[in-house]
Amino acid sequence: MLSRRLFIAAALIAGLGPVTSVCAQQTVTVALDWTPNTNHVGLYVAQAKGFYAEAGLDVQILPYTDTAAGTLIANRVADFGILGSIGLFTQRTAGADLVATYAIMQTETGRLVFNADRADIQTPRDLDGLTYGGFGSAWENALIGTIIRHDGGEGKFETVTLGTSAYEALANGAVDFTLEVYTWEGIKAELDGKAQRAFRYSDFGVPDQHTNFIGSSRAYLEKNKDTATAFIAATRRGYAFAVEHPQEAADILIAANSDVLTDRPLIEASLKALIDGHYLQSPAGAIGAIDPAKMEAIGNYLFKAGALRDGDGNPVGERPDFAAYYSNAYLDGEK
């Protein structure tokens, strides 16, 4: 099944055209982790403002497919891609050739949410015995269990795997709580008038993390150091521009994806939340930088939770070298 998906993805990508342009620019392909959204704004800004062209690059943002971006990167279908933090750690530990090269988010965007009228939920230990609308990953169980136990509970709850239908189920009261990305689902709930309360992961024993990255493969980076450095630098310019000029950035993102981004108020409010909450740029001014302490902390957490498994699906017995999972060298312009 995986090889068939890769074949289909490669076929879609092949339809984009030749790998070099008439201007002899170096082509770089980028795989998305989801349909276009505000997490991707820096890519589209860099493309529209000519930052990539100035760097001698022809950047092609590939059509989203249901094959994980990490899989496309590791199998040389895409040069770069958007990697979720947990996906990076689990896929890399299992043997995938993946390296994070740019932190899109400087802090965690996720949170555990429930309807605001639930008077019976005051602290995480109140979640014991309730029903969670989930997405089917082992990470969720470790995360929620930690949050509940940190508050003195047992960490026992029922799970119904619903995928993105979990948000509707929560609103209808069919489940008691779920996980969401505040800067997207949370903002949408606010705009729709759905009152929620939430628990932040890092307040209850889960290390803060970079929610997602732009990453590549070690093989690509070693063969294309100059191209990789130019791409990351131009991408950083795109995200920095978005932070300074959110309205123009929102216009660019919507114009490039007018077929799927039809809710302008959501796009503008989501981008505002990303900027005001210091997700795209830290309070200290960092944009794109990967924090080694955060990588070590979340890596250690996943290892101790048994969430990191080898290629055969068995929990790894020795702590991996998490320093090999990422690099700031391309962001800094080092080679």
CSV table of C-alpha atoms in Angstrom, one decimal:
chain,number,residue,atom,x,y,z
A,1,MET,CA,0.0,0.0,0.0
A,2,LEU,CA,2.8,2.4,0.9
A,3,SER,CA,4.6,1.8,-2.4
A,4,ARG,CA,1.4,2.4,-4.3
A,5,ARG,CA,0.9,5.7,-2.4
A,6,LEU,CA,4.4,6.8,-3.2
A,7,PHE,CA,3.9,5.9,-6.8
A,8,ILE,CA,0.8,8.1,-7.0
A,9,ALA,CA,2.5,10.9,-5.1
A,10,ALA,CA,5.5,10.8,-7.5
A,11,ALA,CA,3.2,10.8,-10.5
A,12,LEU,CA,1.4,13.9,-9.2
A,13,ILE,CA,4.8,15.6,-8.6
A,14,ALA,CA,6.0,14.6,-12.0
A,15,GLY,CA,3.1,16.5,-13.5
A,16,LEU,CA,4.5,19.8,-12.2
A,17,GLY,CA,7.1,20.0,-14.9
A,18,PRO,CA,10.8,19.6,-15.5
A,19,VAL,CA,13.3,19.7,-12.6
A,20,THR,CA,15.1,22.8,-13.9
A,21,SER,CA,13.7,26.0,-15.2
A,22,VAL,CA,14.7,28.0,-18.2
A,23,CYS,CA,16.5,30.4,-15.9
A,24,ALA,CA,18.7,27.6,-14.6
A,25,GLN,CA,17.3,28.0,-11.1
A,26,GLN,CA,17.7,25.1,-8.8
A,27,THR,CA,14.4,23.3,-8.2
A,28,VAL,CA,13.4,22.5,-4.6
A,29,THR,CA,10.2,20.5,-3.9
A,30,VAL,CA,8.3,20.8,-0.6
A,31,ALA,CA,5.6,18.4,0.7
A,32,LEU,CA,2.9,19.7,3.0
A,33,ASP,CA,1.6,17.9,6.0
A,34,TRP,CA,-2.0,19.0,5.4
A,35,THR,CA,-4.0,21.2,3.1
A,36,PRO,CA,-2.6,24.7,2.9
A,37,ASN,CA,-3.1,26.7,6.1
A,38,THR,CA,-1.5,29.4,8.2
A,39,ASN,CA,1.3,27.1,9.4
A,40,HIS,CA,2.6,27.2,5.8
A,41,VAL,CA,2.3,31.0,5.3
A,42,GLY,CA,6.1,31.6,5.1
A,43,LEU,CA,6.5,29.3,2.1
A,44,TYR,CA,3.8,31.1,0.1
A,45,VAL,CA,5.1,34.5,1.1
A,46,ALA,CA,8.7,33.6,0.1
A,47,GLN,CA,7.4,32.3,-3.2
A,48,ALA,CA,5.1,35.3,-4.0
A,49,LYS,CA,7.6,38.0,-2.8
A,50,GLY,CA,10.4,36.6,-4.9
A,51,PHE,CA,12.6,35.5,-2.0
A,52,TYR,CA,13.2,32.1,-3.5
A,53,ALA,CA,13.8,33.5,-7.0
A,54,GLU,CA,16.4,35.9,-5.5
A,55,ALA,CA,18.1,32.9,-4.0
A,56,GLY,CA,18.3,31.2,-7.4
A,57,LEU,CA,15.5,28.7,-6.4
A,58,ASP,CA,12.4,27.4,-8.2
A,59,VAL,CA,10.5,26.2,-5.2
A,60,GLN,CA,7.5,23.9,-6.0
A,61,ILE,CA,5.0,23.4,-3.2
A,62,LEU,CA,3.6,19.9,-3.9
A,63,PRO,CA,0.0,19.0,-4.0
A,64,TYR,CA,-1.0,17.6,-0.6
A,65,THR,CA,-1.5,13.8,-0.6
A,66,ASP,CA,-2.4,11.4,2.2
A,67,THR,CA,1.2,10.1,2.2
A,68,ALA,CA,3.0,11.6,5.2
A,69,ALA,CA,5.5,14.3,4.2
A,70,GLY,CA,8.2,12.5,6.2
A,71,THR,CA,7.6,9.4,4.1
A,72,LEU,CA,7.9,11.4,0.9
A,73,ILE,CA,11.2,13.0,2.1
A,74,ALA,CA,12.7,9.7,3.3
A,75,ASN,CA,11.9,8.1,0.0
A,76,ARG,CA,13.4,11.0,-2.1
A,77,VAL,CA,10.0,12.0,-3.5
A,78,ALA,CA,10.3,15.5,-2.0
A,79,ASP,CA,13.4,17.5,-1.0
A,80,PHE,CA,11.8,19.2,2.0
A,81,GLY,CA,8.5,18.9,3.9
A,82,ILE,CA,6.5,19.8,6.9
A,83,LEU,CA,7.1,17.4,9.8
A,84,GLY,CA,5.1,17.2,13.0
A,85,SER,CA,7.3,16.9,16.0
A,86,ILE,CA,6.0,13.5,17.1
A,87,GLY,CA,6.2,12.3,13.5
A,88,LEU,CA,9.8,13.4,13.3
A,89,PHE,CA,10.8,11.5,16.4
A,90,THR,CA,8.9,8.3,15.7
A,91,GLN,CA,9.8,8.0,12.0
A,92,ARG,CA,13.4,8.9,12.6
A,93,THR,CA,13.7,6.4,15.4
A,94,ALA,CA,12.1,3.7,13.2
A,95,GLY,CA,14.9,4.3,10.6
A,96,ALA,CA,13.6,7.0,8.3
A,97,ASP,CA,16.2,9.4,6.9
A,98,LEU,CA,14.8,12.7,8.4
A,99,VAL,CA,16.4,15.8,9.8
A,100,ALA,CA,14.6,18.9,11.0
A,101,THR,CA,16.1,22.1,9.7
A,102,TYR,CA,13.7,24.8,10.7
A,103,ALA,CA,11.2,25.1,13.6
A,104,ILE,CA,8.0,26.6,12.3
A,105,MET,CA,6.6,26.9,15.8
A,106,GLN,CA,8.7,28.1,18.7
A,107,THR,CA,6.3,26.6,21.2
A,108,GLU,CA,3.5,24.0,21.4
A,109,THR,CA,0.2,24.9,19.6
A,110,GLY,CA,-1.8,22.0,20.9
A,111,ARG,CA,-4.0,21.8,23.9
A,112,LEU,CA,-6.6,19.5,25.5
A,113,VAL,CA,-10.1,21.0,25.2
A,114,PHE,CA,-13.6,20.5,26.5
A,115,ASN,CA,-16.8,22.4,26.4
A,116,ALA,CA,-16.9,25.4,28.8
A,117,ASP,CA,-20.1,24.4,30.4
A,118,ARG,CA,-18.6,21.2,31.8
A,119,ALA,CA,-18.7,22.1,35.5
A,120,ASP,CA,-17.6,18.6,36.4
A,121,ILE,CA,-14.2,19.2,34.7
A,122,GLN,CA,-12.1,21.6,36.8
A,123,THR,CA,-8.7,20.0,36.7
A,124,PRO,CA,-7.1,17.1,34.6
A,125,ARG,CA,-7.8,14.5,37.2
A,126,ASP,CA,-11.5,15.0,36.5
A,127,LEU,CA,-10.9,13.4,33.1
A,128,ASP,CA,-10.6,10.0,34.6
A,129,GLY,CA,-13.3,7.7,33.4
A,130,LEU,CA,-14.5,10.1,30.7
A,131,THR,CA,-14.5,9.6,26.9
A,132,TYR,CA,-11.8,11.1,24.6
A,133,GLY,CA,-12.4,11.7,20.9
A,134,GLY,CA,-9.1,10.8,19.5
A,135,PHE,CA,-7.0,10.4,16.3
A,136,GLY,CA,-5.5,7.0,16.6
A,137,SER,CA,-1.9,7.6,17.7
A,138,ALA,CA,0.0,6.1,20.7
A,139,TRP,CA,1.3,9.6,21.5
A,140,GLU,CA,-2.2,10.7,22.5
A,141,ASN,CA,-2.5,8.0,25.2
A,142,ALA,CA,0.9,8.9,26.6
A,143,LEU,CA,0.1,12.6,26.5
A,144,ILE,CA,-3.3,12.4,28.2
A,145,GLY,CA,-2.2,9.9,30.7
A,146,THR,CA,0.7,12.2,31.8
A,147,ILE,CA,-1.6,15.2,32.1
A,148,ILE,CA,-4.1,13.3,34.3
A,149,ARG,CA,-1.5,11.6,36.5
A,150,HIS,CA,0.4,14.8,36.9
A,151,ASP,CA,-2.7,16.3,38.5
A,152,GLY,CA,-3.2,13.3,40.8
A,153,GLY,CA,-5.5,11.1,38.7
A,154,GLU,CA,-5.1,7.6,37.5
A,155,GLY,CA,-4.8,8.4,33.8
A,156,LYS,CA,-7.7,6.0,32.8
A,157,PHE,CA,-10.1,7.1,30.2
A,158,GLU,CA,-12.1,5.7,27.3
A,159,THR,CA,-11.0,6.4,23.7
A,160,VAL,CA,-13.2,6.7,20.6
A,161,THR,CA,-11.1,7.2,17.4
A,162,LEU,CA,-12.8,9.8,15.3
A,163,GLY,CA,-10.2,11.8,13.4
A,164,THR,CA,-11.2,15.3,12.6
A,165,SER,CA,-14.8,14.4,13.4
A,166,ALA,CA,-13.8,14.6,17.0
A,167,TYR,CA,-14.4,18.4,17.0
A,168,GLU,CA,-18.0,18.0,15.9
A,169,ALA,CA,-18.4,15.2,18.4
A,170,LEU,CA,-17.1,17.5,21.2
A,171,ALA,CA,-19.4,20.3,20.2
A,172,ASN,CA,-22.4,17.9,20.2
A,173,GLY,CA,-21.4,16.3,23.6
A,174,ALA,CA,-20.8,12.9,22.1
A,175,VAL,CA,-17.3,12.9,23.6
A,176,ASP,CA,-16.1,14.7,26.7
A,177,PHE,CA,-12.7,16.0,25.5
A,178,THR,CA,-10.3,16.0,22.7
A,179,LEU,CA,-7.0,17.6,21.5
A,180,GLU,CA,-6.8,20.5,19.1
A,181,VAL,CA,-4.4,23.0,17.6
A,182,TYR,CA,-5.3,26.2,19.3
A,183,THR,CA,-4.2,28.4,16.4
A,184,TRP,CA,-6.6,26.7,14.0
A,185,GLU,CA,-9.4,24.6,15.5
A,186,GLY,CA,-9.3,26.7,18.7
A,187,ILE,CA,-9.6,29.9,16.8
A,188,LYS,CA,-12.4,28.5,14.6
A,189,ALA,CA,-14.3,27.5,17.7
A,190,GLU,CA,-14.0,31.1,19.0
A,191,LEU,CA,-15.2,32.5,15.8
A,192,ASP,CA,-18.1,30.1,15.7
A,193,GLY,CA,-19.1,31.1,19.3
A,194,LYS,CA,-18.3,27.7,20.8
A,195,ALA,CA,-17.0,28.3,24.3
A,196,GLN,CA,-14.2,26.0,25.4
A,197,ARG,CA,-11.8,25.6,28.3
A,198,ALA,CA,-8.5,24.0,27.9
A,199,PHE,CA,-5.4,22.5,29.7
A,200,ARG,CA,-2.0,23.3,28.2
A,201,TYR,CA,0.2,20.3,27.9
A,202,SER,CA,3.3,21.9,29.5
A,203,ASP,CA,1.3,22.9,32.6
A,204,PHE,CA,0.9,19.3,33.5
A,205,GLY,CA,4.1,17.4,33.0
A,206,VAL,CA,4.6,17.3,29.3
A,207,PRO,CA,7.7,19.1,27.9
A,208,ASP,CA,7.1,22.1,25.7
A,209,GLN,CA,8.1,21.4,22.1
A,210,HIS,CA,8.3,22.8,18.6
A,211,THR,CA,5.0,21.6,17.2
A,212,ASN,CA,6.3,21.3,13.7
A,213,PHE,CA,9.3,21.7,11.5
A,214,ILE,CA,10.5,22.0,7.9
A,215,GLY,CA,12.8,19.1,7.4
A,216,SER,CA,14.8,17.1,4.8
A,217,SER,CA,16.8,14.0,4.6
A,218,ARG,CA,20.5,13.6,5.5
A,219,ALA,CA,21.2,12.3,2.0
A,220,TYR,CA,19.7,15.4,0.4
A,221,LEU,CA,21.4,17.9,2.8
A,222,GLU,CA,24.8,16.3,2.3
A,223,LYS,CA,24.6,16.5,-1.5
A,224,ASN,CA,22.9,20.0,-1.7
A,225,LYS,CA,24.3,22.1,1.1
A,226,ASP,CA,24.3,25.4,-0.7
A,227,THR,CA,20.7,24.8,-2.0
A,228,ALA,CA,19.5,23.8,1.4
A,229,THR,CA,21.0,26.8,3.0
A,230,ALA,CA,19.5,29.2,0.4
A,231,PHE,CA,16.1,27.5,0.8
A,232,ILE,CA,16.0,27.8,4.6
A,233,ALA,CA,17.3,31.4,4.5
A,234,ALA,CA,14.6,32.5,2.0
A,235,THR,CA,11.9,30.6,3.9
A,236,ARG,CA,12.9,32.3,7.1
A,237,ARG,CA,12.5,35.7,5.2
A,238,GLY,CA,9.0,34.6,4.3
A,239,TYR,CA,8.0,33.8,7.9
A,240,ALA,CA,9.7,37.0,9.2
A,241,PHE,CA,7.7,39.0,6.6
A,242,ALA,CA,4.5,37.4,7.7
A,243,VAL,CA,5.2,38.4,11.3
A,244,GLU,CA,5.8,42.0,10.3
A,245,HIS,CA,3.1,42.2,7.6
A,246,PRO,CA,0.3,39.8,8.6
A,247,GLN,CA,-2.5,41.3,6.4
A,248,GLU,CA,-0.4,41.1,3.3
A,249,ALA,CA,0.8,37.6,4.2
A,250,ALA,CA,-2.8,36.5,4.7
A,251,ASP,CA,-3.7,38.0,1.3
A,252,ILE,CA,-0.9,36.1,-0.3
A,253,LEU,CA,-1.8,32.8,1.4
A,254,ILE,CA,-5.4,33.1,0.3
A,255,ALA,CA,-4.6,34.1,-3.2
A,256,ALA,CA,-2.3,31.1,-3.7
A,257,ASN,CA,-4.9,28.7,-2.4
A,258,SER,CA,-8.3,30.3,-3.2
A,259,ASP,CA,-9.9,26.9,-3.9
A,260,VAL,CA,-9.4,25.7,-0.4
A,261,LEU,CA,-8.9,28.8,1.8
A,262,THR,CA,-12.4,30.3,1.6
A,263,ASP,CA,-12.8,31.5,5.2
A,264,ARG,CA,-10.9,34.8,5.3
A,265,PRO,CA,-11.8,35.6,8.9
A,266,LEU,CA,-10.4,32.3,10.1
A,267,ILE,CA,-7.1,32.8,8.1
A,268,GLU,CA,-6.6,36.3,9.5
A,269,ALA,CA,-7.5,35.4,13.1
A,270,SER,CA,-5.3,32.3,13.0
A,271,LEU,CA,-2.3,34.2,11.7
A,272,LYS,CA,-2.9,36.9,14.3
A,273,ALA,CA,-2.9,34.2,17.0
A,274,LEU,CA,0.3,32.7,15.7
A,275,ILE,CA,2.0,36.1,15.9
A,276,ASP,CA,0.5,37.4,19.1
A,277,GLY,CA,1.1,34.1,20.9
A,278,HIS,CA,4.8,34.1,19.9
A,279,TYR,CA,4.5,30.8,18.0
A,280,LEU,CA,6.2,31.9,14.8
A,281,GLN,CA,8.6,34.2,16.6
A,282,SER,CA,9.7,33.7,20.2
A,283,PRO,CA,9.5,36.6,22.7
A,284,ALA,CA,13.3,36.8,22.4
A,285,GLY,CA,13.0,37.2,18.6
A,286,ALA,CA,13.9,33.7,17.4
A,287,ILE,CA,12.4,32.7,14.1
A,288,GLY,CA,13.1,29.2,12.8
A,289,ALA,CA,15.7,28.3,15.4
A,290,ILE,CA,15.5,24.8,16.9
A,291,ASP,CA,16.0,24.7,20.7
A,292,PRO,CA,18.3,21.8,21.6
A,293,ALA,CA,16.9,21.8,25.2
A,294,LYS,CA,13.3,21.3,23.8
A,295,MET,CA,14.5,18.6,21.5
A,296,GLU,CA,16.2,16.7,24.3
A,297,ALA,CA,13.2,17.1,26.6
A,298,ILE,CA,10.5,15.9,24.3
A,299,GLY,CA,12.8,13.1,23.0
A,300,ASN,CA,13.5,11.9,26.5
A,301,TYR,CA,9.8,12.0,27.3
A,302,LEU,CA,8.8,9.9,24.3
A,303,PHE,CA,11.6,7.4,25.0
A,304,LYS,CA,10.5,7.0,28.6
A,305,ALA,CA,6.9,6.7,27.5
A,306,GLY,CA,7.8,3.8,25.2
A,307,ALA,CA,6.5,5.8,22.2
A,308,LEU,CA,9.8,5.4,20.2
A,309,ARG,CA,10.0,2.2,18.3
A,310,ASP,CA,12.4,0.6,15.9
A,311,GLY,CA,11.7,-0.5,12.3
A,312,ASP,CA,10.1,-3.7,13.6
A,313,GLY,CA,7.7,-1.9,15.9
A,314,ASN,CA,9.5,-2.7,19.1
A,315,PRO,CA,10.2,-0.1,21.8
A,316,VAL,CA,13.9,1.0,21.5
A,317,GLY,CA,16.0,-0.2,24.5
A,318,GLU,CA,18.6,2.6,24.3
A,319,ARG,CA,18.0,6.3,24.2
A,320,PRO,CA,18.6,7.6,20.7
A,321,ASP,CA,21.0,10.5,20.0
A,322,PHE,CA,18.5,13.2,19.5
A,323,ALA,CA,21.1,15.7,18.4
A,324,ALA,CA,21.1,13.8,15.1
A,325,TYR,CA,17.4,14.5,14.6
A,326,TYR,CA,17.9,18.2,13.8
A,327,SER,CA,20.3,20.8,12.6
A,328,ASN,CA,20.4,24.6,12.9
A,329,ALA,CA,23.4,24.8,10.5
A,330,TYR,CA,21.3,25.6,7.4
A,331,LEU,CA,19.4,28.3,9.3
A,332,ASP,CA,22.7,29.9,10.4
A,333,GLY,CA,24.1,29.7,7.0
A,334,GLU,CA,26.9,27.3,8.0
A,335,LYS,CA,28.0,24.5,5.8
